[in-house]
């Protein structure tokens, strides 16, 4: 049984890379382009980079000089038994290796600074990009997977820049210098030593051909796992409430095994490189000892040259080994960089037209004229038509998928409609700057969200220039002031992002206060009184009524008994308006709204 388990991972030839990752996770197609883009970031630090390259050059020269001086010591002093000048040569060796160590320290020190500056810029650009992308992008992506790009992928780039850039420069210079000096000392012995190169390239090609795709798979699987962990941890209450612990553990195990499989093969196959290099290193020693000894016996070279060659052979295979290892590390970084650049290359939210209007004031007169909208060619709203005068309340009613949320997303321009017209105070919505439009809007959603910070900061988020007095006044109007004062530090009580120390009703009152302080002209309300006790619900309804006074309000209604006072009720079904009117007129029609209201008070 144990032997079978050991054998199972090594059936590599039977594994299809698409089966490991799935069809949606195909490897990136432009590795060279990604490396070029990373190089552009490095060139922003070109002066520091030149200093690092200079230090690498110094350390490489000193690294070559050390073995050469050792060979001279053997030929000129040890073999000849001459001691004059040996002390000076030994002191020279100490100086050479001391400066060698210093140059290594300095190049690492400056390279770390360069790498930190590069990843600082990448993180900044990535975070800024998140705020330029349309809401549609976030609707299609998992939060944890996006977080993985900001953390894991960029950290991967950072670690690689710290290690790889210096190693690539150093190994290349050392390789060129070593071969040059070896040829000068003995062209024949150099040629014999070089016979291992074809074996090396064949072995490296076989290995790196497989490690590249596997590193990309490993990085994507890591993002997938992080996304799932973030999702389940944030929804732990729901998991526990529905006793789904075993299911999520089982799903986590499946994703964890995917990562284990891709990580196993990426690391295992990459691990063959040092083994191959050690074998070739030993082979070069054998060749030098055998043929070097024969040449020394015939007087073509000295014992010191053999010692230098043995040390240079080690230095020759070491940079080759490092270049091979760094190539694999570089592939891993490229995998992370491609995922980061994939976000940076996403199409941003459409830029407002140059002549788009900046509205200083909005009355709130909204007109829908034959508006249609589709997600990926799937019709969601069809020929929507209704009018809302300033200060009116519109209730959007319908089952899940009817198009309620999509409709309010069109009003806020999170999405742009495909056809028809939406007019705001007589102006085409697409001709108004998004920032100007949203500045006059506020949202109170069913799923409350609080930021990490104080209660005061969370309320002030609706209008950052609001004074403390205005914050308190908004809280009072939202019926939140009394419970805030009972908190340990009142308005300065620190909340986490989930507001875990507050009840659902208290969090909702804070979001109402946040909307209140924004002083919006248009309100988007996703009815937020579900699963809240009666007393708190009354407070929330009072706060909402004050918030909605003299403001155009769009309410996504889940409970029909809460919208009887709405000026206009729009009943949606499969993206179409099937009925519209106020509560009284719709009840008199005895149509679909009447059936819903009479038979069910909650829509799903």
Short mmCIF file of C-alpha atoms in Angstrom, two decimals, residues 23-370:
data_model
loop_
_atom_site.label_atom_id
_atom_site.label_comp_id
_atom_site.label_asym_id
_atom_site.label_seq_id
_atom_site.Cartn_x
_atom_site.Cartn_y
_atom_site.Cartn_z
CA UNK A 23 -9.17 24.44 -19.26
CA UNK A 24 -9.65 27.94 -17.86
CA UNK A 25 -6.10 28.10 -16.49
CA UNK A 26 -4.04 27.73 -19.63
CA UNK A 27 -0.41 28.82 -19.47
CA UNK A 28 0.40 32.36 -20.47
CA UNK A 29 1.60 32.78 -24.04
CA UNK A 30 4.13 35.61 -23.79
CA UNK A 31 6.91 34.78 -21.36
CA UNK A 32 9.47 36.90 -23.25
CA UNK A 33 7.07 39.85 -23.27
CA UNK A 34 6.53 39.54 -19.53
CA UNK A 35 10.29 39.52 -18.85
CA UNK A 36 10.60 42.60 -21.04
CA UNK A 37 7.92 44.38 -19.00
CA UNK A 38 9.67 43.52 -15.74
CA UNK A 39 12.89 44.89 -17.26
CA UNK A 40 11.16 48.21 -17.88
CA UNK A 41 10.50 48.51 -14.14
CA UNK A 42 14.13 47.65 -13.42
CA UNK A 43 15.36 50.32 -15.84
CA UNK A 44 13.54 52.90 -13.73
CA UNK A 45 16.36 52.23 -11.25
CA UNK A 46 19.06 52.20 -13.95
CA UNK A 47 21.71 54.17 -12.01
CA UNK A 48 21.47 51.90 -8.99
CA UNK A 49 21.39 48.94 -11.33
CA UNK A 50 24.62 50.11 -13.00
CA UNK A 51 26.29 50.34 -9.59
CA UNK A 52 25.10 46.80 -8.80
CA UNK A 53 26.46 45.55 -12.14
CA UNK A 54 29.79 47.28 -11.39
CA UNK A 55 29.93 45.56 -8.00
CA UNK A 56 29.09 42.25 -9.67
CA UNK A 57 31.93 42.83 -12.13
CA UNK A 58 34.37 43.58 -9.28
CA UNK A 59 33.29 40.52 -7.29
CA UNK A 60 33.56 38.29 -10.38
CA UNK A 61 37.09 39.53 -11.16
CA UNK A 62 38.17 39.08 -7.55
CA UNK A 63 36.58 35.62 -7.51
CA UNK A 64 38.70 34.67 -10.53
CA UNK A 65 41.84 36.28 -9.13
CA UNK A 66 41.78 34.24 -5.91
CA UNK A 67 42.29 30.76 -7.47
CA UNK A 68 44.88 32.21 -9.86
CA UNK A 69 46.94 33.48 -6.91
CA UNK A 70 46.63 30.08 -5.24
CA UNK A 71 48.04 28.44 -8.37
CA UNK A 72 50.88 30.93 -8.46
CA UNK A 73 51.65 30.15 -4.83
CA UNK A 74 51.90 26.44 -5.64
CA UNK A 75 54.10 26.86 -8.74
CA UNK A 76 56.31 29.72 -7.54
CA UNK A 77 56.72 28.93 -3.85
CA UNK A 78 55.47 25.52 -2.74
CA UNK A 79 56.83 23.37 -5.59
CA UNK A 80 60.11 25.35 -5.72
CA UNK A 81 60.28 25.50 -1.89
CA UNK A 82 60.91 29.26 -2.11
CA UNK A 83 59.51 31.35 0.77
CA UNK A 84 60.51 34.81 -0.38
CA UNK A 85 57.38 36.65 -1.43
CA UNK A 86 54.98 33.98 -0.11
CA UNK A 87 53.84 36.20 2.77
CA UNK A 88 53.06 39.06 0.38
CA UNK A 89 51.06 36.69 -1.82
CA UNK A 90 49.10 35.37 1.18
CA UNK A 91 48.33 38.95 2.28
CA UNK A 92 47.20 39.65 -1.28
CA UNK A 93 44.84 36.66 -1.05
CA UNK A 94 43.37 38.00 2.21
CA UNK A 95 42.84 41.43 0.63
CA UNK A 96 41.29 39.90 -2.51
CA UNK A 97 38.80 37.76 -0.59
CA UNK A 98 37.99 40.60 1.84
CA UNK A 99 37.07 42.95 -1.00
CA UNK A 100 35.28 40.07 -2.68
CA UNK A 101 33.06 39.67 0.40
CA UNK A 102 32.51 43.44 0.64
CA UNK A 103 31.45 43.68 -3.01
CA UNK A 104 29.02 40.79 -2.53
CA UNK A 105 27.47 42.56 0.47
CA UNK A 106 27.13 45.89 -1.36
CA UNK A 107 25.59 44.40 -4.50
CA UNK A 108 23.03 42.50 -2.41
CA UNK A 109 22.28 45.61 -0.34
CA UNK A 110 21.59 47.79 -3.37
CA UNK A 111 19.73 45.08 -5.25
CA UNK A 112 17.33 44.61 -2.33
CA UNK A 113 16.54 48.33 -2.53
CA UNK A 114 15.92 48.10 -6.28
CA UNK A 115 13.65 45.06 -5.85
CA UNK A 116 11.66 46.78 -3.10
CA UNK A 117 11.16 49.87 -5.29
CA UNK A 118 9.95 47.71 -8.19
CA UNK A 119 7.41 45.77 -6.13
CA UNK A 120 6.32 49.00 -4.40
CA UNK A 121 5.49 50.43 -7.84
CA UNK A 122 3.75 47.21 -8.92
CA UNK A 123 1.61 47.05 -5.78
CA UNK A 124 0.71 50.72 -6.15
CA UNK A 125 -0.24 50.32 -9.81
CA UNK A 126 -2.21 47.15 -9.12
CA UNK A 127 -4.17 48.72 -6.26
CA UNK A 128 -4.87 51.85 -8.32
CA UNK A 129 -5.95 49.63 -11.20
CA UNK A 130 -8.53 47.93 -8.98
CA UNK A 131 -10.19 51.32 -8.55
CA UNK A 132 -10.24 52.01 -12.28
CA UNK A 133 -11.85 48.73 -13.27
CA UNK A 134 -15.60 48.42 -13.88
CA UNK A 135 -17.80 46.66 -11.36
CA UNK A 136 -18.33 43.94 -13.97
CA UNK A 137 -14.70 42.86 -13.48
CA UNK A 138 -15.20 42.27 -9.74
CA UNK A 139 -18.50 40.51 -10.36
CA UNK A 140 -16.58 37.86 -12.32
CA UNK A 141 -13.55 37.50 -10.02
CA UNK A 142 -13.16 36.05 -6.54
CA UNK A 143 -11.81 38.43 -3.93
CA UNK A 144 -9.28 35.96 -2.55
CA UNK A 145 -7.89 35.25 -6.00
CA UNK A 146 -7.36 38.98 -6.59
CA UNK A 147 -5.76 39.31 -3.15
CA UNK A 148 -3.35 36.54 -4.12
CA UNK A 149 -2.09 38.70 -6.99
CA UNK A 150 -1.37 41.62 -4.66
CA UNK A 151 0.38 39.44 -2.08
CA UNK A 152 1.72 36.08 -3.29
CA UNK A 153 2.44 36.96 -6.90
CA UNK A 154 4.17 40.26 -6.17
CA UNK A 155 6.12 38.71 -3.28
CA UNK A 156 7.24 36.06 -5.73
CA UNK A 157 8.52 38.78 -8.07
CA UNK A 158 10.28 40.47 -5.15
CA UNK A 159 12.05 37.30 -4.04
CA UNK A 160 13.14 36.57 -7.59
CA UNK A 161 14.52 40.06 -8.21
CA UNK A 162 16.48 39.83 -4.97
CA UNK A 163 18.05 36.54 -6.03
CA UNK A 164 17.99 36.21 -9.80
CA UNK A 165 19.18 39.51 -11.25
CA UNK A 166 22.49 39.52 -9.37
CA UNK A 167 23.00 35.80 -9.92
CA UNK A 168 22.37 36.08 -13.66
CA UNK A 169 24.83 38.98 -14.02
CA UNK A 170 27.40 37.39 -11.73
CA UNK A 171 27.14 33.95 -13.29
CA UNK A 172 27.41 35.32 -16.84
CA UNK A 173 30.48 37.44 -16.07
CA UNK A 174 32.11 34.64 -14.07
CA UNK A 175 31.44 32.18 -16.88
CA UNK A 176 33.01 34.43 -19.52
CA UNK A 177 35.98 35.30 -17.31
CA UNK A 178 36.59 31.69 -16.29
CA UNK A 179 36.62 30.40 -19.86
CA UNK A 180 38.90 33.26 -20.95
CA UNK A 181 41.50 32.55 -18.26
CA UNK A 182 41.25 28.77 -18.81
CA UNK A 183 41.94 29.21 -22.54
CA UNK A 184 44.94 31.41 -21.73
CA UNK A 185 46.36 28.78 -19.38
CA UNK A 186 45.74 25.68 -21.51
CA UNK A 187 43.53 25.62 -24.61
CA UNK A 188 43.69 21.81 -24.79
CA UNK A 189 42.62 21.21 -21.21
CA UNK A 190 39.90 23.85 -21.64
CA UNK A 191 38.57 22.00 -24.67
CA UNK A 192 38.53 18.72 -22.73
CA UNK A 193 36.69 20.40 -19.83
CA UNK A 194 34.11 21.92 -22.21
CA UNK A 195 32.97 18.48 -23.37
CA UNK A 196 30.41 18.47 -20.56
CA UNK A 197 28.54 21.49 -22.04
CA UNK A 198 26.47 19.56 -24.64
CA UNK A 199 25.37 17.10 -21.92
CA UNK A 200 24.45 20.06 -19.72
CA UNK A 201 22.34 21.81 -22.34
CA UNK A 202 20.47 18.64 -23.27
CA UNK A 203 19.68 17.94 -19.61
CA UNK A 204 18.64 21.54 -18.89
CA UNK A 205 16.38 21.66 -21.94
CA UNK A 206 14.60 18.48 -20.89
CA UNK A 207 14.07 19.83 -17.37
CA UNK A 208 13.11 23.45 -18.05
CA UNK A 209 10.72 22.42 -20.81
CA UNK A 210 8.53 20.97 -18.07
CA UNK A 211 9.17 23.28 -15.14
CA UNK A 212 7.88 26.39 -16.97
CA UNK A 213 4.27 25.23 -17.41
CA UNK A 214 4.26 23.63 -13.95
CA UNK A 215 5.32 26.83 -12.20
CA UNK A 216 2.47 28.66 -13.92
CA UNK A 217 0.06 25.95 -12.83
CA UNK A 218 1.37 26.07 -9.27
CA UNK A 219 0.92 29.86 -9.09
CA UNK A 220 -2.65 29.68 -10.43
CA UNK A 221 -3.54 26.84 -8.04
CA UNK A 222 -2.18 28.90 -5.14
CA UNK A 223 -4.44 31.80 -6.14
CA UNK A 224 -7.40 29.42 -6.41
CA UNK A 225 -6.75 28.03 -2.95
CA UNK A 226 -6.35 31.50 -1.42
CA UNK A 227 -9.61 32.60 -2.99
CA UNK A 228 -11.46 29.63 -1.55
CA UNK A 229 -9.98 30.14 1.94
CA UNK A 230 -10.92 33.83 1.91
CA UNK A 231 -14.44 33.00 0.79
CA UNK A 232 -15.08 30.27 3.39
CA UNK A 233 -13.50 32.17 6.29
CA UNK A 234 -15.55 35.30 5.56
CA UNK A 235 -18.69 33.14 5.30
CA UNK A 236 -17.93 30.94 8.31
CA UNK A 237 -21.21 31.81 10.01
CA UNK A 238 -23.15 30.54 7.01
CA UNK A 239 -21.00 27.42 6.79
CA UNK A 240 -21.70 26.62 10.43
CA UNK A 241 -25.37 27.57 10.25
CA UNK A 242 -25.97 25.06 7.46
CA UNK A 243 -23.60 22.43 8.88
CA UNK A 244 -21.49 22.49 5.73
CA UNK A 245 -18.15 22.04 7.50
CA UNK A 246 -17.51 18.61 6.01
CA UNK A 247 -18.32 19.79 2.50
CA UNK A 248 -16.02 22.83 2.60
CA UNK A 249 -13.24 20.73 4.15
CA UNK A 250 -13.68 18.22 1.35
CA UNK A 251 -13.57 20.95 -1.30
CA UNK A 252 -10.54 22.53 0.37
CA UNK A 253 -8.81 19.14 0.34
CA UNK A 254 -9.43 18.84 -3.39
CA UNK A 255 -7.96 22.28 -4.10
CA UNK A 256 -5.12 21.64 -1.66
CA UNK A 257 -4.32 18.38 -3.44
CA UNK A 258 -4.29 20.25 -6.77
CA UNK A 259 -1.73 22.65 -5.31
CA UNK A 260 0.19 19.76 -3.77
CA UNK A 261 0.31 17.98 -7.13
CA UNK A 262 1.42 21.00 -9.17
CA UNK A 263 3.87 22.09 -6.44
CA UNK A 264 5.27 18.56 -6.14
CA UNK A 265 6.06 18.30 -9.82
CA UNK A 266 7.34 21.86 -10.16
CA UNK A 267 9.75 21.42 -7.23
CA UNK A 268 10.67 17.80 -7.99
CA UNK A 269 11.59 18.37 -11.62
CA UNK A 270 13.39 21.63 -10.79
CA UNK A 271 15.26 19.67 -8.09
CA UNK A 272 16.90 17.54 -10.77
CA UNK A 273 19.01 20.53 -11.83
CA UNK A 274 21.48 20.60 -8.88
CA UNK A 275 21.77 16.81 -9.08
CA UNK A 276 22.70 16.98 -12.76
CA UNK A 277 25.12 19.83 -12.08
CA UNK A 278 26.84 17.91 -9.26
CA UNK A 279 27.25 14.91 -11.51
CA UNK A 280 28.77 17.06 -14.25
CA UNK A 281 30.97 18.77 -11.67
CA UNK A 282 32.42 15.43 -10.60
CA UNK A 283 32.87 14.47 -14.25
CA UNK A 284 34.85 17.66 -14.92
CA UNK A 285 37.09 16.92 -11.92
CA UNK A 286 37.80 13.47 -13.30
CA UNK A 287 38.62 14.85 -16.74
CA UNK A 288 40.95 17.53 -15.34
CA UNK A 289 42.68 15.12 -12.98
CA UNK A 290 43.18 12.52 -15.72
CA UNK A 291 44.16 14.65 -18.68
CA UNK A 292 45.74 17.41 -16.61
CA UNK A 293 47.98 14.86 -14.94
CA UNK A 294 49.05 13.49 -18.33
CA UNK A 295 49.80 16.98 -19.62
CA UNK A 296 51.74 17.84 -16.46
CA UNK A 297 53.81 14.65 -16.76
CA UNK A 298 54.76 15.67 -20.33
CA UNK A 299 55.62 19.19 -19.14
CA UNK A 300 52.89 21.05 -21.00
CA UNK A 301 51.35 22.50 -17.83
CA UNK A 302 52.33 22.84 -14.18
CA UNK A 303 50.78 21.46 -11.00
CA UNK A 304 49.57 24.98 -10.17
CA UNK A 305 47.68 25.15 -13.46
CA UNK A 306 45.92 21.87 -12.61
CA UNK A 307 44.88 23.31 -9.23
CA UNK A 308 43.67 26.51 -10.93
CA UNK A 309 41.74 24.42 -13.48
CA UNK A 310 40.08 22.34 -10.77
CA UNK A 311 38.97 25.49 -8.98
CA UNK A 312 37.92 27.17 -12.24
CA UNK A 313 36.05 24.02 -13.29
CA UNK A 314 34.07 24.33 -10.08
CA UNK A 315 33.56 28.03 -10.81
CA UNK A 316 32.60 27.11 -14.37
CA UNK A 317 29.90 24.61 -13.35
CA UNK A 318 28.75 26.79 -10.43
CA UNK A 319 27.55 29.69 -12.63
CA UNK A 320 25.99 27.20 -15.03
CA UNK A 321 24.23 25.64 -12.05
CA UNK A 322 23.16 29.05 -10.78
CA UNK A 323 21.95 30.12 -14.22
CA UNK A 324 19.89 26.94 -14.48
CA UNK A 325 18.44 27.38 -10.99
CA UNK A 326 17.74 31.07 -11.56
CA UNK A 327 16.04 30.21 -14.82
CA UNK A 328 13.53 28.09 -12.89
CA UNK A 329 13.09 30.78 -10.25
CA UNK A 330 12.66 33.30 -13.04
CA UNK A 331 9.94 31.15 -14.59
CA UNK A 332 8.14 31.12 -11.25
CA UNK A 333 8.36 34.92 -11.06
CA UNK A 334 7.15 35.23 -14.64
CA UNK A 335 4.13 33.14 -13.71
CA UNK A 336 3.30 35.62 -10.94
CA UNK A 337 4.11 38.65 -13.08
CA UNK A 338 1.84 37.45 -15.88
CA UNK A 339 -1.06 37.26 -13.43
CA UNK A 340 -0.29 40.79 -12.19
CA UNK A 341 0.04 42.18 -15.71
CA UNK A 342 -3.17 40.41 -16.69
CA UNK A 343 -5.01 42.67 -14.22
CA UNK A 344 -3.03 45.76 -15.25
CA UNK A 345 -4.01 45.05 -18.87
CA UNK A 346 -7.72 44.70 -18.09
CA UNK A 347 -9.93 47.20 -19.83
CA UNK A 348 -10.70 50.05 -17.46
CA UNK A 349 -14.08 51.59 -16.90
CA UNK A 350 -14.92 53.59 -19.97
CA UNK A 351 -13.56 57.11 -19.85
CA UNK A 352 -16.17 59.83 -19.84
CA UNK A 353 -16.56 61.74 -23.07
CA UNK A 354 -14.59 64.98 -23.24
CA UNK A 355 -17.81 66.98 -23.29
CA UNK A 356 -19.39 64.97 -20.44
CA UNK A 357 -21.20 67.21 -17.97
CA UNK A 358 -20.27 67.96 -14.39
CA UNK A 359 -23.56 68.44 -12.53
CA UNK A 360 -23.43 70.74 -9.54
CA UNK A 361 -27.01 70.00 -8.56
CA UNK A 362 -29.46 67.19 -9.33
CA UNK A 363 -33.22 67.44 -9.01
CA UNK A 364 -33.74 63.70 -9.39
CA UNK A 365 -36.04 63.51 -12.43
CA UNK A 366 -35.30 60.10 -13.99
CA UNK A 367 -36.80 58.78 -17.23
CA UNK A 368 -36.26 55.31 -18.74
CA UNK A 369 -37.04 55.12 -22.47
CA UNK A 370 -36.99 51.63 -24.02
#
